[in-house]
Short mmCIF file of C-alpha atoms in Angstrom, two decimals:
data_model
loop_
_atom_site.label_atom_id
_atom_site.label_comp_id
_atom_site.label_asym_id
_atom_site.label_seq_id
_atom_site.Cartn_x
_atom_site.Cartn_y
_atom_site.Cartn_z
CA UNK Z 65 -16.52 48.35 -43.30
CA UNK Z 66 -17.54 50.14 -40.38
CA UNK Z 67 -20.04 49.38 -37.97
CA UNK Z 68 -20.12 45.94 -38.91
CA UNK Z 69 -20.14 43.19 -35.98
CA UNK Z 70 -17.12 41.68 -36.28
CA UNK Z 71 -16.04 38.69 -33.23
CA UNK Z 72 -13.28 39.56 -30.94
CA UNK Z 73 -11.67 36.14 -31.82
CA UNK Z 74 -8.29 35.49 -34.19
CA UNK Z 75 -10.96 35.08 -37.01
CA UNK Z 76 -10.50 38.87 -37.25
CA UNK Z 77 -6.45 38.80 -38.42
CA UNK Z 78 -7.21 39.03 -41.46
CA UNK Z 79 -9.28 42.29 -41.37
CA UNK Z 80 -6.66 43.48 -39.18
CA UNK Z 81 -4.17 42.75 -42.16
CA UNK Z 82 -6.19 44.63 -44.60
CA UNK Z 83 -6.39 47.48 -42.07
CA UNK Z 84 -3.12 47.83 -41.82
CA UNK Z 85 -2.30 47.38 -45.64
CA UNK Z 86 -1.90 49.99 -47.99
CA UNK Z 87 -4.64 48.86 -49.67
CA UNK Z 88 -6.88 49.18 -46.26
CA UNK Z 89 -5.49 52.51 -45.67
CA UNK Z 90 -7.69 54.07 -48.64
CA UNK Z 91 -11.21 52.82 -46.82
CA UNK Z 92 -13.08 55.97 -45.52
CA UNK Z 93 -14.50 54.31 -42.49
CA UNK Z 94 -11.67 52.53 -41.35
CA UNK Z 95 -11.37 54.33 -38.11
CA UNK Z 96 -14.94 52.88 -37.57
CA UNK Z 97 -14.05 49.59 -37.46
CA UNK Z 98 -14.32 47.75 -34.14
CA UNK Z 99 -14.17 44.21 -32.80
CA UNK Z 100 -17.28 42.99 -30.09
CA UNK Z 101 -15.15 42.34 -27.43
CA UNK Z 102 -16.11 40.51 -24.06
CA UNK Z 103 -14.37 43.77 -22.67
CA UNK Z 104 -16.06 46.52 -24.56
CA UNK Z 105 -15.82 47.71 -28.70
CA UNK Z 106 -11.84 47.43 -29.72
CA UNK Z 107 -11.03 49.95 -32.61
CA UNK Z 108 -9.10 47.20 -34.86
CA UNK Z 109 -6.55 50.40 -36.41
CA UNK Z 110 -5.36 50.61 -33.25
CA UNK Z 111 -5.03 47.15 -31.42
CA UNK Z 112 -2.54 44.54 -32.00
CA UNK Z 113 -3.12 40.74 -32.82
CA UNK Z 114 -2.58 39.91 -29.42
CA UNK Z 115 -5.39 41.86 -27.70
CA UNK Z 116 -7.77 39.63 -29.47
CA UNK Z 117 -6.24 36.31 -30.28
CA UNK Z 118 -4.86 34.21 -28.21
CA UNK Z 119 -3.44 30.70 -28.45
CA UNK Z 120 -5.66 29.84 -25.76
CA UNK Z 121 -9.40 31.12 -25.69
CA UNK Z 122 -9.74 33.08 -22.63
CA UNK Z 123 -13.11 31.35 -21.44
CA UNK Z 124 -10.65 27.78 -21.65
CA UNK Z 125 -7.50 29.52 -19.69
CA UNK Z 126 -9.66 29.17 -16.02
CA UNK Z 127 -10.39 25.56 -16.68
CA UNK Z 128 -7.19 24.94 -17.47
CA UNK Z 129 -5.74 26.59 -14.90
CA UNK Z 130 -8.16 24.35 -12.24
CA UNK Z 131 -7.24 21.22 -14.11
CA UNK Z 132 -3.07 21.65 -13.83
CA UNK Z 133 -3.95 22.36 -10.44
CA UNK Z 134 -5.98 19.71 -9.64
CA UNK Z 135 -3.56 17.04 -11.27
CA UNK Z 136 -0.67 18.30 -9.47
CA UNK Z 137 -2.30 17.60 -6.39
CA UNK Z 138 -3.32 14.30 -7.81
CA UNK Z 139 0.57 14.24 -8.14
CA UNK Z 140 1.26 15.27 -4.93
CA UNK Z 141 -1.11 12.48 -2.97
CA UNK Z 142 0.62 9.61 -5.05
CA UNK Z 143 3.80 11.26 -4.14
CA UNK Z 144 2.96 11.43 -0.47
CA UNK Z 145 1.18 7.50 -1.09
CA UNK Z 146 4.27 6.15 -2.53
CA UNK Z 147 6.53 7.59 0.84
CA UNK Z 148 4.24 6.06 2.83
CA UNK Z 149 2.76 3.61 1.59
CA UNK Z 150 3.10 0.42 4.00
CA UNK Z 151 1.75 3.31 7.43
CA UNK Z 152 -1.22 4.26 5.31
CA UNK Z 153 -2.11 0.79 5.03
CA UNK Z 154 -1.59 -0.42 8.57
CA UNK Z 155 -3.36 2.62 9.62
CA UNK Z 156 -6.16 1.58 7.47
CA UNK Z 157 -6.05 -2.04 8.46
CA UNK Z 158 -6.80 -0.85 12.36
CA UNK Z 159 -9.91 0.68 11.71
CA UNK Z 160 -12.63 -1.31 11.39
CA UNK Z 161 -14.70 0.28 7.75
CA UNK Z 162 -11.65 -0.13 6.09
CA UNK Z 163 -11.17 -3.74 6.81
CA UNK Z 164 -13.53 -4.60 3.82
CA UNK Z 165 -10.89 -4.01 1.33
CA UNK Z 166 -8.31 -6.31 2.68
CA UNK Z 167 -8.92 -10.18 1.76
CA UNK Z 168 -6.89 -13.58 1.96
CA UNK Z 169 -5.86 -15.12 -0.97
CA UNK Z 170 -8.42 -17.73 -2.32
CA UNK Z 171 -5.54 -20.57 -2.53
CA UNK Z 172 -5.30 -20.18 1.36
CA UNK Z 173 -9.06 -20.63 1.61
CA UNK Z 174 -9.12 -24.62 2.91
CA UNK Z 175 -6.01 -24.47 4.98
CA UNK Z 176 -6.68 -25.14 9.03
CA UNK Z 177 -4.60 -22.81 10.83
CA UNK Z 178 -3.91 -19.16 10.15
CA UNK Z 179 -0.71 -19.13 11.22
CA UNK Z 180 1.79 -21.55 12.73
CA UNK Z 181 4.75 -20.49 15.02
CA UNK Z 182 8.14 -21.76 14.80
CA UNK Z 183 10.05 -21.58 18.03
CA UNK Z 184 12.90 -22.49 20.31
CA UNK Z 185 11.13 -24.13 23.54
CA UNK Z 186 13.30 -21.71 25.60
CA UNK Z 187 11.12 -19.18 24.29
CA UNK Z 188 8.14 -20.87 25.25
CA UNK Z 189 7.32 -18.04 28.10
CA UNK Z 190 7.11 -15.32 25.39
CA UNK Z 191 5.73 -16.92 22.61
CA UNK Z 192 2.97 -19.31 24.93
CA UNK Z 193 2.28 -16.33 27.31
CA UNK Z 194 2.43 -12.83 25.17
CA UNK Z 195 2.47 -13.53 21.77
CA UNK Z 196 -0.04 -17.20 21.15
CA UNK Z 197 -2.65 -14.72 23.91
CA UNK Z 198 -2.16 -11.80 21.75
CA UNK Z 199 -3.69 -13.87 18.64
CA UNK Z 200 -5.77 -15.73 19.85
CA UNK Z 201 -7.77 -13.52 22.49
CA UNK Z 202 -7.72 -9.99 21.09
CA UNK Z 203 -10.51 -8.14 22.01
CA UNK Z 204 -11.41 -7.44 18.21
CA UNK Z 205 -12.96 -10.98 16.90
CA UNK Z 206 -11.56 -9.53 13.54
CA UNK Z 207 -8.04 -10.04 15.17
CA UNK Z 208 -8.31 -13.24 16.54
CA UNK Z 209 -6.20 -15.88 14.87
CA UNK Z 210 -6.41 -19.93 14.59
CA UNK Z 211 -2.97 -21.00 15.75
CA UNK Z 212 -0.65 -24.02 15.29
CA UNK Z 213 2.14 -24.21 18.49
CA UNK Z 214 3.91 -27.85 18.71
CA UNK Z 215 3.40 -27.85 22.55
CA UNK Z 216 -0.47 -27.68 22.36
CA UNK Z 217 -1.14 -28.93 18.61
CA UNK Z 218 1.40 -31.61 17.45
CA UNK Z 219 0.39 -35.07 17.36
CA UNK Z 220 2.49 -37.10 20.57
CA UNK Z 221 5.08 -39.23 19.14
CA UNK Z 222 4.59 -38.65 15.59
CA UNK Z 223 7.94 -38.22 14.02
CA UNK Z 224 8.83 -34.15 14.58
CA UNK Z 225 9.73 -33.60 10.36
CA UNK Z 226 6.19 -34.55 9.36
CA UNK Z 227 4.46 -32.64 11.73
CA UNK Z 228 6.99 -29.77 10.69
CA UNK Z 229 5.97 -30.09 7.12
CA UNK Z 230 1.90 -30.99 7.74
CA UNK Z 231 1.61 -27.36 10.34
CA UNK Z 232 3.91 -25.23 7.53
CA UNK Z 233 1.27 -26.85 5.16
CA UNK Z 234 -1.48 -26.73 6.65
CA UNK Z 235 -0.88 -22.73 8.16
CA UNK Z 236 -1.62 -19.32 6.06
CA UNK Z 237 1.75 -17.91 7.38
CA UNK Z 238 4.95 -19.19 9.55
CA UNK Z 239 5.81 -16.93 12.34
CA UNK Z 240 9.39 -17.41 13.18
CA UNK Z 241 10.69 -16.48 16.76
CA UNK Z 242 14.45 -15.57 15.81
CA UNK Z 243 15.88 -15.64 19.11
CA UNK Z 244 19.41 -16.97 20.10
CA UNK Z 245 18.04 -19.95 21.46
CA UNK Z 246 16.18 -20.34 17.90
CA UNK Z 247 19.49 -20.48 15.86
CA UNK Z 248 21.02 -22.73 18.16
CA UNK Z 249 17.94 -24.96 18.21
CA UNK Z 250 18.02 -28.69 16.35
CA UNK Z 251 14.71 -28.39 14.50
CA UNK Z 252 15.33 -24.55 13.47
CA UNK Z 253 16.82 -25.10 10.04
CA UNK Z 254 14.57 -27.41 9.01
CA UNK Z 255 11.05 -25.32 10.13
CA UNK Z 256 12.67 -21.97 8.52
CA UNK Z 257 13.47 -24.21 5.45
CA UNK Z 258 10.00 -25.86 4.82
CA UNK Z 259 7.91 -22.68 5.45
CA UNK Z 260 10.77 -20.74 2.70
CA UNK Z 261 10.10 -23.48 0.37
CA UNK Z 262 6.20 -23.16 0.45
CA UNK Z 263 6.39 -20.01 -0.22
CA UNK Z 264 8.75 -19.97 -3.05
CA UNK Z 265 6.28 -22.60 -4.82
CA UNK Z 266 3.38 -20.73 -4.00
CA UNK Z 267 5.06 -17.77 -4.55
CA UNK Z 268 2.95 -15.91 -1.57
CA UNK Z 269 5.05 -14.38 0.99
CA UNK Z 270 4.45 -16.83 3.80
CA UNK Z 271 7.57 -16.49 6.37
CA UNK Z 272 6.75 -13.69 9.22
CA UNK Z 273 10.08 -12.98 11.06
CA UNK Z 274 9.84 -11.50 14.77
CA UNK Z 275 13.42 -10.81 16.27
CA UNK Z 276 13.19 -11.28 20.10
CA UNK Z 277 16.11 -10.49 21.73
CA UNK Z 278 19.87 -10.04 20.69
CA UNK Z 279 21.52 -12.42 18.47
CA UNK Z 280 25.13 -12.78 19.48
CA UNK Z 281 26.68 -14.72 17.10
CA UNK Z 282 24.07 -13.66 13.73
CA UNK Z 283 26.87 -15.63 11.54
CA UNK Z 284 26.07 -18.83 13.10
CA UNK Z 285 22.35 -18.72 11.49
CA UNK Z 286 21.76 -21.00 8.87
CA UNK Z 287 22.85 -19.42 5.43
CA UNK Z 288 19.21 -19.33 3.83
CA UNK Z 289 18.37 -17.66 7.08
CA UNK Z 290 21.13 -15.27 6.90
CA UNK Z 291 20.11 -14.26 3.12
CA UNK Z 292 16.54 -13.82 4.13
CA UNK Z 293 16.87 -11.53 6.71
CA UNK Z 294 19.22 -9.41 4.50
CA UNK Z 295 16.63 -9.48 1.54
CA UNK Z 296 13.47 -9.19 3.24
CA UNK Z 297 12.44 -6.83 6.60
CA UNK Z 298 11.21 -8.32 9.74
CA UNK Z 299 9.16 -7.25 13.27
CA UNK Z 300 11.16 -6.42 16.26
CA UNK Z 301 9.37 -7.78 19.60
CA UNK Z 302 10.29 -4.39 21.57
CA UNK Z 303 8.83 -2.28 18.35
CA UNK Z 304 6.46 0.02 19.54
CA UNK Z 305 4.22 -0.89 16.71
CA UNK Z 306 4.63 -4.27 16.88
CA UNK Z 307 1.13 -5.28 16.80
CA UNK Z 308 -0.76 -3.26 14.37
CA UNK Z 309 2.38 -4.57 11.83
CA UNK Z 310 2.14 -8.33 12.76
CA UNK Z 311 -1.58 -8.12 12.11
CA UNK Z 312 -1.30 -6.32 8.73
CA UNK Z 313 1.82 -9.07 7.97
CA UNK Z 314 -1.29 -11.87 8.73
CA UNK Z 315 -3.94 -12.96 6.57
CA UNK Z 316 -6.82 -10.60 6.30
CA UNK Z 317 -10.33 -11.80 6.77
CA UNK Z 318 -11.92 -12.45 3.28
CA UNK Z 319 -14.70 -10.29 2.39
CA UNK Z 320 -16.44 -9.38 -0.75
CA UNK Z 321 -15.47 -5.75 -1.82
CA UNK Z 322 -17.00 -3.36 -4.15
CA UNK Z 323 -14.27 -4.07 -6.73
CA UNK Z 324 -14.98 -7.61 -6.89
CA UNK Z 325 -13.56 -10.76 -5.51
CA UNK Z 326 -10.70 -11.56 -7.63
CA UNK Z 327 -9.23 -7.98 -6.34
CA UNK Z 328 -6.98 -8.56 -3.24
CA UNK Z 329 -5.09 -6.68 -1.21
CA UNK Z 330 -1.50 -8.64 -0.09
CA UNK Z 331 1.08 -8.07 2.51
CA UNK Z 332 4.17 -8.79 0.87
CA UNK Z 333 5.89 -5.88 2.18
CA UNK Z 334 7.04 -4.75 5.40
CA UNK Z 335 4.23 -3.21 7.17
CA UNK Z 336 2.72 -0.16 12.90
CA UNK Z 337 1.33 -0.65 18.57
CA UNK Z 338 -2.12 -0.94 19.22
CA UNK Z 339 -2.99 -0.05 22.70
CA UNK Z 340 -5.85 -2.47 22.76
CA UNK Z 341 -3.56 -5.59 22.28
CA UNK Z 342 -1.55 -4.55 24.79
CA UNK Z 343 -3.88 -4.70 27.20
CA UNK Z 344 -4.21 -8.31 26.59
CA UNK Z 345 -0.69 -9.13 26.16
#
C-alpha cells in the first residue's frame, strides 16, 4: 500500500481503519503509507482522523469566516438604521443628491397648495412673519413651499367652514399652530377636525403639529386633539432642529428614482435646524 498517492481529505478514513485493524497490522509497508497533504506527506499509522478530515474543508473555513463577518456587520448597520432611523433620513433629506429618492405621493399630485396652516390670528406675527417666510422664500428652490394662510388666500365673505374644508382639501398637509390662543380659538376644532378626517380617509398622514408656546390649561383642548397629540409626535417652535424636521414632515418634490416610480419614500413618522433657513427666518 505504500507509496501510493492517497488525498489528505476524510476519503482516507477508511484506509486509516484498515491501518489500524488487525487485519492492517500484517501489511509490510504499512509504515509507508502517507496522505498528500497541503502541509507536507502525513504517515497515516500515526495521525488521527482529525488531522485530515474536517467537518469543514479548510480552503471553505476563510470564506466562511469573511462571510459571518461580513453579515454581522450587515447586522450591525440595520441595528444602528433601526436606532436611528428618522436622523438618517432628515440628514439625507438636507443634502441635495439624496433628494432624488424622496417623492410625493401620486394621489397628492393635482392638489393646489402644499400645505395649508391652521392658526389662531393672535399668532399671526409668528406664523405671517417667521414661519409662512420660512416656506415660501428659502434660499433652496427645493424648499420652497405653495402655501394656503386665510389672511392672504381665503375668499372675502365666503362662509369660513367651506373655505376650511376647500384649503384642508385642496393642501398636501395641515400645519397646525397649537398655541394657547389656538385652543381657545372658535374655528380651531373644526380646522383640526377636517384636516384629521382627510387623513383618516386617505389614510396619508396629513396633520403637521408645531407647539408654539406653553399651553396652560392642555385639558381644555378639544378631545380628538388631546388623543392626537398623545398618539402621534409633534415639532416644537424653539427645537433647535426645527426646520430640517418640518421640511422632512412636508411633501417631497416628486422625482423619478432608479427604483421606479411607484417606490416612495413617506413621512409618517416623527422626523432635525438648518442654519440656512434661519437666516431667512
Amino acid at each position: 500500500m505504500g507509496r501510493n498517492p492517497f488525498d489528505c481529505n476524510c476519503n482516507a478514513e477508511h484506509i486509516l481503519n484498515f491501518i489500524d485493524s488487525h487485519v492492517g497490522s500484517r501489511v509490510e509497508d504499512r509504515n509507508h503509507v502517507f496522505l498528500h497533504c497541503s502541509r507536507g506527506p502525513l504517515q497515516l499509522i500515526s495521525a488521527k482522523l482529525e488531522d485530515f478530515c474536517t467537518s469543514i474543508d479548510a480552503k471553505l473555513l476563510p470564506i466562511i469566516i469573511v462571510t459571518l463577518i461580513l453579515i454581522a456587520v450587515l447586522f450591525f448597520l440595520l441595528f444602528v438604521y433601526h436606532v436611528n432611523k428618522q436622523r438618517i433620513l432628515i440628514y439625507l433629506y438636507s443634502k441635495r443628491w439624496s433628494r432624488k429618492f424622496f417623492h410625493e405621493d401620486y394621489i397628492d399630485k393635482d392638489k393646489n397648495y402644499d400645505v395649508f396652516i391652521s392658526y389662531s390670528h393672535a399668532d399671526s406675527e409668528y406664523v405671517e412673519k417667521k414661519l409662512l417666510r420660512g416656506l415660501e422664500y428659502s434660499p433652496d428652490s427645493e424648499f420652497r413651499y405653495k402655501v394656503c394662510v386665510h389672511s392672504r388666500d381665503w375668499n372675502v365673505g365666503e362662509g369660513i367652514p367651506t373655505q376650511i374644508f376647500r384649503s384642508v382639501s385642496d393642501s398636501r398637509k395641515t400645519i397646525i399652530v397649537l398655541s394657547q390662543n389656538y385652543v381657545e380659538s372658535k374655528w380651531s376644532d373644526m380646522e383640526f377636525k377636517a384636516a384629521h378626517k382627510k387623513a383618516l380617509i386617505d389614510k396619508i398622514q396629513r396633520v403637521i403639529i408645531i407647539k408654539l408656546g406653553e399651553l396652560s390649561v392642555e385639558n381644555e383642548m378639544v378631545e380628538d386633539l388631546q388623543n392626537y397629540m398623545k398618539m402621534n409626535t409633534y415639532l416644537d417652535s424653539k427645537d433647535p432642529w426645527f426646520w430640517p424636521k418640518l421640511r422632512y414632515t412636508l411633501p417631497h418634490r416628486r422625482k423619478v428614482s432608479a427604483i421606479g416610480e411607484k417606490v416612495f419614500w413617506s413621512a409618517l413618522e416623527k422626523p432635525q435646524r438648518d442654519p440656512e433657513v434661519e437666516a431667512v427666518v
